[in-house]
XYZ file of C-alpha atoms in Angstrom:
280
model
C 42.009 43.853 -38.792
C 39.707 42.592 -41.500
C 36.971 40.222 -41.574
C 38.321 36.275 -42.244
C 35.985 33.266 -43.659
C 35.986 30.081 -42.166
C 35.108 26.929 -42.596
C 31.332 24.993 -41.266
C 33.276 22.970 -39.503
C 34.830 25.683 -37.536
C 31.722 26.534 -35.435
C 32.375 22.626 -33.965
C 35.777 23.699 -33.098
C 34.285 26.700 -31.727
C 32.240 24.850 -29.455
C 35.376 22.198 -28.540
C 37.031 25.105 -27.307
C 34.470 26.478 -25.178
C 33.900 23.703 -23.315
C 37.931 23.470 -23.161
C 38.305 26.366 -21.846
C 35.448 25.957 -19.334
C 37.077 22.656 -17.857
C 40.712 24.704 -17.555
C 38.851 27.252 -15.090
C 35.170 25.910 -13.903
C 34.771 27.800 -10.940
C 35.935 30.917 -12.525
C 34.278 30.594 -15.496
C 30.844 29.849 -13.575
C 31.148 32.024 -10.799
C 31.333 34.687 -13.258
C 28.080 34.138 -14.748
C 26.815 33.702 -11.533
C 27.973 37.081 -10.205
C 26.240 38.440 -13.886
C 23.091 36.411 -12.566
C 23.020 37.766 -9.369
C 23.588 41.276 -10.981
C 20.812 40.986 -13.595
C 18.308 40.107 -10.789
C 19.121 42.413 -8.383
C 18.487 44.647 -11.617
C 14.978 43.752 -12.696
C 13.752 43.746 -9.554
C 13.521 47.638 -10.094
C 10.121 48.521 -11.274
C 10.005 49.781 -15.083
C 13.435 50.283 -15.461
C 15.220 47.536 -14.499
C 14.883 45.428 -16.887
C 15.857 48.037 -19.700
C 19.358 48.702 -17.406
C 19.872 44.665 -17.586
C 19.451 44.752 -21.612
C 21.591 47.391 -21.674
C 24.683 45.778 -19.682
C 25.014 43.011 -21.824
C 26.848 43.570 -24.323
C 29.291 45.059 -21.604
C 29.185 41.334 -20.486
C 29.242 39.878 -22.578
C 33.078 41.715 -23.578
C 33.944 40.557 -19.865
C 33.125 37.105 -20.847
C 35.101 37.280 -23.341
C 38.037 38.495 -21.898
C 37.997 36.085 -19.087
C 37.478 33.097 -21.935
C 40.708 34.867 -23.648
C 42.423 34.696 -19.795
C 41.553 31.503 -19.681
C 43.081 29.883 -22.503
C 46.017 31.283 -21.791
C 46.325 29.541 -18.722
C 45.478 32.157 -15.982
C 42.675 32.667 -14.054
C 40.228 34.806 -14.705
C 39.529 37.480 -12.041
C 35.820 38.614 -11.479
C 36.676 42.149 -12.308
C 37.053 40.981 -15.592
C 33.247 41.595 -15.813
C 33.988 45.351 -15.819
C 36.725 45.012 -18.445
C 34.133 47.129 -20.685
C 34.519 50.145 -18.166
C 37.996 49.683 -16.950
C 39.956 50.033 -20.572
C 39.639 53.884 -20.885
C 37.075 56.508 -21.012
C 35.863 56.703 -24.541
C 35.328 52.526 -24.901
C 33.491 52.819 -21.621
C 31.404 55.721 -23.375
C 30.622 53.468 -26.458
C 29.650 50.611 -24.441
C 27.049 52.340 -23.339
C 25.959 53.813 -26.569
C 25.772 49.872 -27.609
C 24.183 48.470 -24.503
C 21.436 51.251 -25.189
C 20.851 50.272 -28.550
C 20.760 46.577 -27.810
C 18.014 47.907 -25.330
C 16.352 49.792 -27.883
C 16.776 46.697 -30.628
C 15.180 44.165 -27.904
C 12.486 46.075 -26.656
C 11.502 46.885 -30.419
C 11.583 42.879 -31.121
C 9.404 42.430 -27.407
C 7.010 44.841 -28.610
C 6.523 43.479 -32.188
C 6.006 40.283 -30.385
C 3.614 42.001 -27.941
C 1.072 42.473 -30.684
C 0.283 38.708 -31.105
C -0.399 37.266 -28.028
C -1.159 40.787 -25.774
C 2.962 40.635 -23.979
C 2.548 37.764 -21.977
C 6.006 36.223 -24.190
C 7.617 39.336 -23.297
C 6.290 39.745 -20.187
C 8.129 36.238 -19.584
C 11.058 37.113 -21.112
C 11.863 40.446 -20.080
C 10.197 40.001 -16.594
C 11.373 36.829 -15.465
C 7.473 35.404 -15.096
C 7.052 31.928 -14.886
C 5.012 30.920 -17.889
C 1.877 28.347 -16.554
C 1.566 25.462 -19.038
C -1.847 26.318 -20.327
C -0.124 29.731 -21.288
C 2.233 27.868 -23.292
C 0.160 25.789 -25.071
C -1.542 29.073 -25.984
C -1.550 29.508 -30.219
C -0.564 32.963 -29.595
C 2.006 32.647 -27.075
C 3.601 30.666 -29.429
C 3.080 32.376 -32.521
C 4.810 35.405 -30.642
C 7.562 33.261 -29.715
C 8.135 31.784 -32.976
C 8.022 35.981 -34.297
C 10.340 37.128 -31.342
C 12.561 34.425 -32.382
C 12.742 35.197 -35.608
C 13.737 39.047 -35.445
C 16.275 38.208 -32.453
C 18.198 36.192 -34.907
C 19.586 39.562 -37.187
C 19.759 41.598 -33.844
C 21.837 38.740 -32.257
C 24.183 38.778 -35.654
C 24.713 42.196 -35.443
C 25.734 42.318 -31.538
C 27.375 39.365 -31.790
C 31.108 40.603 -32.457
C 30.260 44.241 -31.787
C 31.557 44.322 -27.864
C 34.508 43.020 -28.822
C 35.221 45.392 -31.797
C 34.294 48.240 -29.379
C 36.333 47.353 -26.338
C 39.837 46.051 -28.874
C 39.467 47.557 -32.019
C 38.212 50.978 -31.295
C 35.524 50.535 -33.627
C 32.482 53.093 -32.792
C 29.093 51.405 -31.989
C 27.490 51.755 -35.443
C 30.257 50.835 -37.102
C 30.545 47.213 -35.003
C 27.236 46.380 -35.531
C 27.888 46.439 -39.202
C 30.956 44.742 -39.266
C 29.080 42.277 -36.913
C 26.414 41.345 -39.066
C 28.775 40.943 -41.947
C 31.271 38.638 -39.895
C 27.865 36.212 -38.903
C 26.677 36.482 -42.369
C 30.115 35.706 -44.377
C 30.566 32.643 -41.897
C 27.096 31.565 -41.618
C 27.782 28.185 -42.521
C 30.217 27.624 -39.267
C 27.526 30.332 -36.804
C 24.811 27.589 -37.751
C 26.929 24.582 -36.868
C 28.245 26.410 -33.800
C 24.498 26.994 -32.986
C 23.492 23.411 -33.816
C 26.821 22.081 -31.865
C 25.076 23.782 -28.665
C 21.555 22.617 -29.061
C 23.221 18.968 -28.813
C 25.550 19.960 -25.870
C 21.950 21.207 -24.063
C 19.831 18.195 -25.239
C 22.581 15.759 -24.099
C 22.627 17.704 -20.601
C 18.720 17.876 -20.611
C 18.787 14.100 -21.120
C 21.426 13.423 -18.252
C 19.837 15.195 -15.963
C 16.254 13.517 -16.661
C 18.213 10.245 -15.691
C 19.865 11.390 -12.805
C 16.699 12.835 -11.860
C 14.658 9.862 -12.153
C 17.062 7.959 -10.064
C 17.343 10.289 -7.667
C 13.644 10.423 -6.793
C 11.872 11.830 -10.512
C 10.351 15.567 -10.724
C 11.680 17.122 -7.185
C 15.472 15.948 -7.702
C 14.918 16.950 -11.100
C 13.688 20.601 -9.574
C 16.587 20.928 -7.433
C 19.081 20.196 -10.292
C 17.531 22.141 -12.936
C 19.178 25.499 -11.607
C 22.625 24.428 -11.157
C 22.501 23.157 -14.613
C 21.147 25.827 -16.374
C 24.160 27.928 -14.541
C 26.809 25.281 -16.162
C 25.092 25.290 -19.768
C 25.083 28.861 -19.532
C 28.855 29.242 -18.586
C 29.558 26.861 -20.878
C 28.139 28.322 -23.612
C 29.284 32.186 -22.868
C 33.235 30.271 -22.760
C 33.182 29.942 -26.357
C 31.747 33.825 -27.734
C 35.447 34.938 -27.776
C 36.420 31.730 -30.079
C 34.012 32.887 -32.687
C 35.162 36.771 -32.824
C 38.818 35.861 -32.474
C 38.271 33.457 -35.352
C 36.162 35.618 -37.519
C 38.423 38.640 -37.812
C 42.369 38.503 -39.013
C 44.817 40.585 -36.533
C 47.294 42.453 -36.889
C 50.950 41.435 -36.104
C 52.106 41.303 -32.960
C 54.245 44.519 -31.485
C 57.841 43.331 -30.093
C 57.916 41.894 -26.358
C 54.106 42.750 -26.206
C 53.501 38.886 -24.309
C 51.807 40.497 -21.384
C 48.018 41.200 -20.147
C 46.788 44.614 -20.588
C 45.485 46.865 -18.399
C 42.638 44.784 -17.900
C 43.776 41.796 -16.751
C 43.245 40.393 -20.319
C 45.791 39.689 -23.564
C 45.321 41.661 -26.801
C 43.682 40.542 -29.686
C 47.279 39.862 -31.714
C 48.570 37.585 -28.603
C 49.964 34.374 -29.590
C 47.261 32.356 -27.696
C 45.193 33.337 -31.139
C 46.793 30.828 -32.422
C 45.247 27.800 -30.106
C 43.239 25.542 -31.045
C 43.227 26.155 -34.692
């Protein structure tokens, strides 16, 4: 396994395939974020610490996202106990994904906090707490100078957890090491990460803007209302689809092993498996 450049144009195809793979298996694909969903507020609806415990499972999730995205290509439907595909592949990746969900903890509270001392928490107070933010907060100069900071020092935490679940779970890789190799993948193909990144924005403005019609023929703000959630569901499980495109893209393989054409023990194919090849 080493890293592998690509192309700007890549992070389009990227985002084709996502949204392929979504359409093969909607309700799969979907449910599974909403089962994460579910999960994550169940979770930070524990005082103090349950918000910290949500940070920390998603890079586990994330991996389980992937795997089912992986599933689905290939034509089979992805189970929802492909979630736990992080915990279910042996002892010592289960141990490092851990290790990694607690420093993407650690790494997001430290980027809260820093935004904390601009505008007092209420931007992480949103964030992490799941507030609704009033629109004369919003308007606020600090609110969104802290936004605009939080923003900016997600971006290299984001790089470097971006392939690291994956190079955990397949490749063995300890948690350090990942978010190294991580960083370097997103920053050697930076050119197709901020096309893939630009390719969503549209897919989300074009949704914003179909919904806004639908909305105002349904009846304006309270159709609009009662849409918004389902739709935010859909852009989300669109969007997680298309992680494992951008790992599996950004990092050679090795060759297959003889008659190895079936899914491991977690329901999912290795790395090396021919569907690799799709869509490129």
């Amino acid at each position: 396994m080493k890293l592998q450049l690509v192309t700007a144009r890549t992070g389009l195809l990227w985002v084709q395939l996502g949204l392929k793979t979504f359409f093969r298996q909607p309700l799969a694909m979907a449910g599974l974020f909403f089962i994460f969903m579910a999960t994550v507020s169940v979770l930070t609806a524990i005082p103090l610490v349950g918000a910290v415990i949500s940070l920390a499972l998603l890079p586990a999730a994330t991996a389980g996202f992937m795997a089912a995205s992986r599933t689905a290509a290939a034509g089979k439907f992805p189970m929802p106990w492909l979630l736990l595909t992080a915990f279910r592949s042996g002892r010592v990746q289960a141990r490092a994904m851990w290790v990694l969900g607690a420093q993407y903890a650690v790494g997001m509270l430290l980027v809260m906090g820093t935004s904390a001392l601009f505008d007092g928490g209420e931007f992480a107070r949103i964030y992490l707490g799941g507030a609704n933010p009033t629109p004369e907060v919003v308007r606020e100069p600090a609110f969104i100078r802290a936004m605009w900071i939080g923003m900016a020092l997600y971006v290299p935490l984001a790089m470097a957890f971006w392939h690291a679940p994956a190079l955990v779970l397949w490749h063995g890789m300890s948690p350090t090491k990942s978010l190294f190799f991580s960083a370097m993948a997103c920053w050697r193909n930076k050119g197709a990460m901020l096309v893939y990144a630009l390719g969503w924005i549209g897919v989300f403005l074009g949704v914003g803007v179909a919904l806004s019609l639908v909305g105002a023929v349904l009846g304006g703000a309270q159709a609009l209302g009662m849409l918004m959630f389902p739709a935010v569901l859909l852009m989300a499980s669109l969007f997680f689809s298309s992680i494992y495109f951008s790992f599996r893209d950004s990092f050679s393989q090795e060759p297959e092993a003889p008659g190895d054409d079936t899914p491991g023990s977690d329901g999912s194919f290795p790395p090396d498996h021919p569907t690799h090849g799709e869509g490129t």
